Coordinates of C-alpha atoms in Angstrom, one line a residue:
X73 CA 15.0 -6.1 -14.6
X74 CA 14.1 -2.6 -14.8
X75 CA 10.8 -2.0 -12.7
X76 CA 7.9 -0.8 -15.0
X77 CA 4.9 1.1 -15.0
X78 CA 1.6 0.5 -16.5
X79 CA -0.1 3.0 -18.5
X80 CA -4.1 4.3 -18.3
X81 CA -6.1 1.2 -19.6
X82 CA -8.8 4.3 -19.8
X83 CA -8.9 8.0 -21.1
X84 CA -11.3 10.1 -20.5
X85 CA -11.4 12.7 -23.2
X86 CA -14.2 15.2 -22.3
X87 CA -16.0 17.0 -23.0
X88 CA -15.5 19.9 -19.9
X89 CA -18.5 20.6 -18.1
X90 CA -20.3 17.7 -19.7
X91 CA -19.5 15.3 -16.3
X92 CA -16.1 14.0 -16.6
X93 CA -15.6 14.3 -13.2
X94 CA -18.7 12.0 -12.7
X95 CA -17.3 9.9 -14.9
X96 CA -14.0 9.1 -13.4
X97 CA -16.1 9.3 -10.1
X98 CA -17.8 6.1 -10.9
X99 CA -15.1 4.3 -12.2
X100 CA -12.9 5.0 -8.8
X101 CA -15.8 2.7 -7.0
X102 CA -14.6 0.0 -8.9
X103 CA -11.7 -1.7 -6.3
X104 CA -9.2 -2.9 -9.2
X105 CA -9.6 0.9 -10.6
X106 CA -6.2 3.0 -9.1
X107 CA -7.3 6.6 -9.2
X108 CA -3.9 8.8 -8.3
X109 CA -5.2 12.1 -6.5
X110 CA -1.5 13.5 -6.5
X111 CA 0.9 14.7 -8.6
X112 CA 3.3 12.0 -8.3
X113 CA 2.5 7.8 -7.6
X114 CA 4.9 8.2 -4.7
X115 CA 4.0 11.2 -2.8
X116 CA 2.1 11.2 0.4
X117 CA 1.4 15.1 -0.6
X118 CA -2.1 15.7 -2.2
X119 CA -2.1 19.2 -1.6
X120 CA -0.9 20.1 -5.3
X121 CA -3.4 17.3 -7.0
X122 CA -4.2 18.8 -10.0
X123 CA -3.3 21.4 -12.5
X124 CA -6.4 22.6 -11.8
X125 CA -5.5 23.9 -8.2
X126 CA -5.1 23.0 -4.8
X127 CA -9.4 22.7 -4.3
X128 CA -9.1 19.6 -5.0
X129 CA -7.6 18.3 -2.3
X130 CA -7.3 14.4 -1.7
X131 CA -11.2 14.0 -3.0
X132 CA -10.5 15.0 -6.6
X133 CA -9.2 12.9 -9.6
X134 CA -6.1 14.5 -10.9
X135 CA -6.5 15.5 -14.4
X136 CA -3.3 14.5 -15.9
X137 CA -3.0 16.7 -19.0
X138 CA 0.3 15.2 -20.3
X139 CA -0.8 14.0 -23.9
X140 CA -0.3 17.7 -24.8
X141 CA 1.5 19.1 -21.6
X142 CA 5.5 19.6 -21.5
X143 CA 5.6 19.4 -25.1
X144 CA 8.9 20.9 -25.1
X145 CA 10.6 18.0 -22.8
X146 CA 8.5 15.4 -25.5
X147 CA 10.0 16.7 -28.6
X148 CA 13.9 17.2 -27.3
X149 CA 14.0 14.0 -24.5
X150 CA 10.9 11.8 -25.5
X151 CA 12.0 9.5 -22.8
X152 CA 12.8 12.2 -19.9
X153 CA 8.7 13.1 -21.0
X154 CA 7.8 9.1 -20.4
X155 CA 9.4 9.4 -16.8
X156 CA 7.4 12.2 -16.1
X157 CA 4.2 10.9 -17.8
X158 CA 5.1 7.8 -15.2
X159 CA 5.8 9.3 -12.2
X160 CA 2.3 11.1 -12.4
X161 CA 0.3 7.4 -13.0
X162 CA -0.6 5.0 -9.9
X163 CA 1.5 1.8 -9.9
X164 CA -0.6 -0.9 -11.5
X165 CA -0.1 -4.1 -13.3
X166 CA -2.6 -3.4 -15.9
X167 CA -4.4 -7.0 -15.3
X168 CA -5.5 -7.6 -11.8
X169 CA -5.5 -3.4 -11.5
X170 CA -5.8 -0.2 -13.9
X171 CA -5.8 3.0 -13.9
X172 CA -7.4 6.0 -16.1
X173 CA -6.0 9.2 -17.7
X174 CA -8.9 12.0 -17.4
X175 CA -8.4 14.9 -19.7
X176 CA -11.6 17.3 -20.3
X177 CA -9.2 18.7 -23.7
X178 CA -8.6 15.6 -25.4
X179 CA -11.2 15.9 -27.1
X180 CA -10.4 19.1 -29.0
X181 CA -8.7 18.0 -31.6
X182 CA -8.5 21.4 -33.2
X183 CA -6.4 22.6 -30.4
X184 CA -4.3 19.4 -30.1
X185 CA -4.4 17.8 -33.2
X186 CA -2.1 15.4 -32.3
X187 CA -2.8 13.9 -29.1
X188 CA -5.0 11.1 -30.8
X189 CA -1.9 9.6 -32.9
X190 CA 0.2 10.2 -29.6
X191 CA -2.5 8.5 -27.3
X192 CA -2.4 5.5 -30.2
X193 CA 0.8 4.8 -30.1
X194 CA 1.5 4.7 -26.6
X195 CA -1.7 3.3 -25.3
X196 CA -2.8 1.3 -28.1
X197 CA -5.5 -1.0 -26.2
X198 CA -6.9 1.8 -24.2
X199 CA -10.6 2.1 -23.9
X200 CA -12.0 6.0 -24.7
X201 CA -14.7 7.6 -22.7
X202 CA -16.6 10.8 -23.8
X203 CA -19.3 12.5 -21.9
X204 CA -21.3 14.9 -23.9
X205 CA -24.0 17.8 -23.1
X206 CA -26.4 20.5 -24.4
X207 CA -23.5 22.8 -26.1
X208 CA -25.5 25.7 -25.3
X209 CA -26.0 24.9 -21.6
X210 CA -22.4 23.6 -21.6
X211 CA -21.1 27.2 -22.5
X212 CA -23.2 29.2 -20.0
X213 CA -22.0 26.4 -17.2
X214 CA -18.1 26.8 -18.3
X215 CA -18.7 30.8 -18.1
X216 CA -20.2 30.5 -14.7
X217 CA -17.0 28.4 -13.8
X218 CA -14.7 30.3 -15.4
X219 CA -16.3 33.9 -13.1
X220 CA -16.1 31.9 -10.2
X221 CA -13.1 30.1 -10.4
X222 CA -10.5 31.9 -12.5
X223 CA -11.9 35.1 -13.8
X224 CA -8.6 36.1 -15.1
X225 CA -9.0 33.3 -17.6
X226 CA -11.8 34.9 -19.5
X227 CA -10.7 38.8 -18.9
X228 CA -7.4 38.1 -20.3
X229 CA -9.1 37.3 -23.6
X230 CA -10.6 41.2 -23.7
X231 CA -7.9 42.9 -22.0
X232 CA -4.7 42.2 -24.3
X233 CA -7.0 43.4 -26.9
X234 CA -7.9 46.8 -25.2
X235 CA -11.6 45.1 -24.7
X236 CA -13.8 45.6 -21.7
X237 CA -14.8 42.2 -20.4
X238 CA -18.3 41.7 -20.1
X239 CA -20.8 42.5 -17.2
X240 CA -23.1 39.7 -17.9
X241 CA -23.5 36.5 -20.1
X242 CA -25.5 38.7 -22.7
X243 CA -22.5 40.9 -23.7
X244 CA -20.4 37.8 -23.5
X245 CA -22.6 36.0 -26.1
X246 CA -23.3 39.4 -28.1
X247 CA -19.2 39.5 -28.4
X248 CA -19.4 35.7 -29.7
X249 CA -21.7 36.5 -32.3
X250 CA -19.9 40.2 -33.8
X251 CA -19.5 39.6 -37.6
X252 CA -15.6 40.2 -38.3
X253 CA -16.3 42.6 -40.8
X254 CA -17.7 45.3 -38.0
X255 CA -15.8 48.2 -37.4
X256 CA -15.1 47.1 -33.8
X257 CA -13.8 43.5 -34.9
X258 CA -11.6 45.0 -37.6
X259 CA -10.1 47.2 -35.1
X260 CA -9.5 44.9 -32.1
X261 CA -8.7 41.9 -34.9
X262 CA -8.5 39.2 -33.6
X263 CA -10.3 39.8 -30.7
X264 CA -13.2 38.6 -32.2
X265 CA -11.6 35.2 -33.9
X266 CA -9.9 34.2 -31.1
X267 CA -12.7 34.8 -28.8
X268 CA -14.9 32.5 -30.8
X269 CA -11.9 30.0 -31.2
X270 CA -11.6 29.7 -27.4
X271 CA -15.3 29.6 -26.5
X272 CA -17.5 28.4 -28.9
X273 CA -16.3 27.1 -32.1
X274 CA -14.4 24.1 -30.9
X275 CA -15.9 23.4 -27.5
X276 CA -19.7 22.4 -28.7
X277 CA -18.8 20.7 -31.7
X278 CA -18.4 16.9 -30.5
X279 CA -18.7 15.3 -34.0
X280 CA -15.3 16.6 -35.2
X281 CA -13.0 15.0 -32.1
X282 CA -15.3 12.5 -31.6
X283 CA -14.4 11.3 -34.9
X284 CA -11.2 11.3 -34.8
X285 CA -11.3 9.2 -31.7
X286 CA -13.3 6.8 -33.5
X287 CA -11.2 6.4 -36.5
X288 CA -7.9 6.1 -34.4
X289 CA -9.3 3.4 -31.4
X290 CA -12.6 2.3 -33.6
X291 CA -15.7 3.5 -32.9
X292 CA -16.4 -0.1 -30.8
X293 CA -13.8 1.1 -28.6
X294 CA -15.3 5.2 -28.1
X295 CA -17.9 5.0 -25.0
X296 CA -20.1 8.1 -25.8
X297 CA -22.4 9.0 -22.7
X298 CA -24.6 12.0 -22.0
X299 CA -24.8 13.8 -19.4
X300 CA -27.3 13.6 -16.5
X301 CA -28.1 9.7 -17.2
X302 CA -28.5 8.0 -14.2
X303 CA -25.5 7.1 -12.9
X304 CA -26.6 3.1 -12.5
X305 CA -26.9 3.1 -15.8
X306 CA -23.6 5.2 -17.0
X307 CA -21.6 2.5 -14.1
X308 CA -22.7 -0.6 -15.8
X309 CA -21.8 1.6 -19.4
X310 CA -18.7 1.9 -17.9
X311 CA -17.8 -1.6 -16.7
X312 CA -18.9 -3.6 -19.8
X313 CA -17.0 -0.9 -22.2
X314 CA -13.6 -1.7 -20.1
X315 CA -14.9 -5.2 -19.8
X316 CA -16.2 -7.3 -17.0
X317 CA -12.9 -9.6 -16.9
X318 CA -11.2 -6.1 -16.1
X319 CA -13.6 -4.2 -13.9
X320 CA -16.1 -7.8 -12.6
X321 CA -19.4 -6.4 -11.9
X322 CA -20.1 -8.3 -8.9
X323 CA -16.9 -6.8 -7.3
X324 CA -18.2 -2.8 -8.1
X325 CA -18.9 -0.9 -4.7
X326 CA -22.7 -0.4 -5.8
X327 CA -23.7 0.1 -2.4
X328 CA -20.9 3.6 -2.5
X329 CA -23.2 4.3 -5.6
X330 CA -26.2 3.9 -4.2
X331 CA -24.9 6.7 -0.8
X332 CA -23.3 8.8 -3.0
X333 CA -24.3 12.2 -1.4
X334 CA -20.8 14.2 -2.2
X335 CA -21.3 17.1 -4.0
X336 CA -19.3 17.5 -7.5
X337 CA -16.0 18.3 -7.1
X338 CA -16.5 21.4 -9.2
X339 CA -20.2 22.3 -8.0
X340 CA -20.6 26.3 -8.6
X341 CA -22.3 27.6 -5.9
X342 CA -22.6 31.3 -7.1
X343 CA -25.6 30.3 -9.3
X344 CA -28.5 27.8 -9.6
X345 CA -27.3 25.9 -12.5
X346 CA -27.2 25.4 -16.5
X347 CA -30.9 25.3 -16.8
X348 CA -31.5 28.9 -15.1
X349 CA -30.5 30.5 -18.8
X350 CA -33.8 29.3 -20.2
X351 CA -35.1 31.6 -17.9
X352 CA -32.4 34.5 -17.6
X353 CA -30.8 34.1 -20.8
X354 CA -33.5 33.1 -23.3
X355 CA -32.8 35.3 -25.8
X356 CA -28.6 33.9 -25.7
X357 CA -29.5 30.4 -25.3
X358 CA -32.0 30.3 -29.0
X359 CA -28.7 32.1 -30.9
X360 CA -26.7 29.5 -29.3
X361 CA -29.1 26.6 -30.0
X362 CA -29.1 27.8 -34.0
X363 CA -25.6 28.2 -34.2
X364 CA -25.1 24.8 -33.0
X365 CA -28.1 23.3 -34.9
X366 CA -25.4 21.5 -38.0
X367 CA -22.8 20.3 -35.5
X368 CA -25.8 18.5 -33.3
X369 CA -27.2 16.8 -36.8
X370 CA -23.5 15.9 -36.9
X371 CA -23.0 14.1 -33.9
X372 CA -26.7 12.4 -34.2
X373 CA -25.4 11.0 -37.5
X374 CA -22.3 10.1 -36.3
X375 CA -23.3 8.1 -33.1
X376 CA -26.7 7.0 -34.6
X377 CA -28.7 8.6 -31.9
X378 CA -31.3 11.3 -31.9
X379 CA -30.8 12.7 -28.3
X380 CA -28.3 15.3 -29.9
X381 CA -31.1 16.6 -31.7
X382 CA -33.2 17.3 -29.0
X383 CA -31.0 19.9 -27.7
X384 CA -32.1 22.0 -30.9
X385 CA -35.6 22.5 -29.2
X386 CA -35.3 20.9 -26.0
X387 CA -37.3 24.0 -23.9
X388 CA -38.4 23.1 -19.9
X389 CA -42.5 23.9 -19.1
X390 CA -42.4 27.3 -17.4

């Protein structure tokens, strides 16, 4: 008959800069795990990997977007969208090999709020991985990325408002924060909304996707990991939530994990990482940590764990 393809036995929803790419790093040690690092199963060309540029090259894990990309092919020619959805997956048999979908967005549910029911019904027995972070660290580490890897992304935000984009992560944060009753707000409306839409309100609250994950796959099938675990630990996580008759422990390349010496696929090297805002940006990081304050009690309750809370006072010794 007709030759098939298997779809991702694994999604990897987010959150970004919370370690996805970690994530999808460990699982590609496993042997029966088929991690496509181009665009298409059948091309020999891994020079356009990723939608997130060429950088990747063939080290990177293609983040395949498509629950919510092409949206326009899915709603006229849902099966001209399923060909393309295909022809971006590995060929696997979904038994003796698998393969994973890793999407940092999927997990904003705000933005895609139907991605969940669309993930449901075509992948119904897929297993869901989250990574989660400090949400205040998170957003000084995706402004960092966002200078050095796509500055247009953030200055596009000020500039078709008539804005200035900031000099520094303190006007950046000071913008965040403008009460949309000021006189500046009210004249560059909706610079202000939108600004807080895109960067804050939806990207540090994990409770509210998280949930719907939960209530869609149930929350037995939702692995939630944080970030900076050690990565032993997250592996064999990872491997019992797929399941050992899928992934078999005794087959995972431990020894790969044990050398791993690459550096992230995304490392910034323009600054010395997340934790250097405690001591640049205090001031930033404590109106971040308050605002964030409900949506951490949220998550704690949700998942049962108090390591969410910590991030309300976590502080390092000077």
């Amino acid at each position: 008959g007709e030759s098939q393809i298997c779809g991702p036995k694994v999604l990897i929803i987010g959150q970004m800069k919370c370690g996805t790419n970690t994530l999808g790093t460990l699982l590609s040690y496993h042997p029966r795990m088929k991690i496509n690092r181009c665009k298409s199963s059948s091309s020999e060309d891994c020079n356009m990997t990723s939608f997130m540029g060429p950088e990747m090259g063939k080290h990177g894990i293609w983040e395949g977007h498509f629950l919510h990309f092409l949206t326009h092919i899915r709603d006229s020619d849902p099966d001209e969208w399923l060909q393309q959805y295909a022809q971006r997956l590995p060929w696997t048999d979904g038994v003796h090999n698998i393969t994973l979908n890793k999407a940092p967005s999927y997990i904003n549910t705000r933005d895609h709020p139907d991605v969940v029911d669309l993930a449901k019904s075509l992948l119904p027995s897929a297993k869901i991985v989250a990574s989660v972070c400090h949400p205040s660290l998170r957003l000084y580490s995706e402004y960092e990325h966002v200078l050095s890897r796509n500055p247009q992304k953030l200055e596009v935000h000020y500039t078709q408002h008539g804005v200035e984009p900031p000099e520094n992560f303190t006007e950046f944060v000071n913008h965040l924060f403008m009460d949309d009753d000021s006189e500046f707000c009210q004249e560059k409306y909706p610079f202000c909304k939108n600004l807080r839409h895109n960067f804050l309100d939806h990207h540090g609250k994990y409770a509210f996707g998280l949930r719907e994950w939960m209530d869609a796959y149930g929350k037995d099938n939702v692995l939630v990991v944080q970030m900076g675990e050690n990565e032993e630990i997250t592996a064999k996580k990872l491997l019992a939530h797929v399941g050992e008759t899928i992934l078999p422990p005794n087959e995972y390349s431990w020894i790969t994990l044990a050398q791993k010496k690459e550096k992230p696929a995304f490392k910034n090297e323009v600054y010395e990482g997340r934790e250097s805002a405690y001591r640049d940006f205090p001031r930033e990081i404590e109106m971040l940590n308050k605002f964030h304050e409900q949506s951490n009690q949220e998550l704690a309750d949700l998942l049962g764990e108090d390591f969410p809370l910590e991030w309300n006072s976590h502080w390092p010794e000077p």
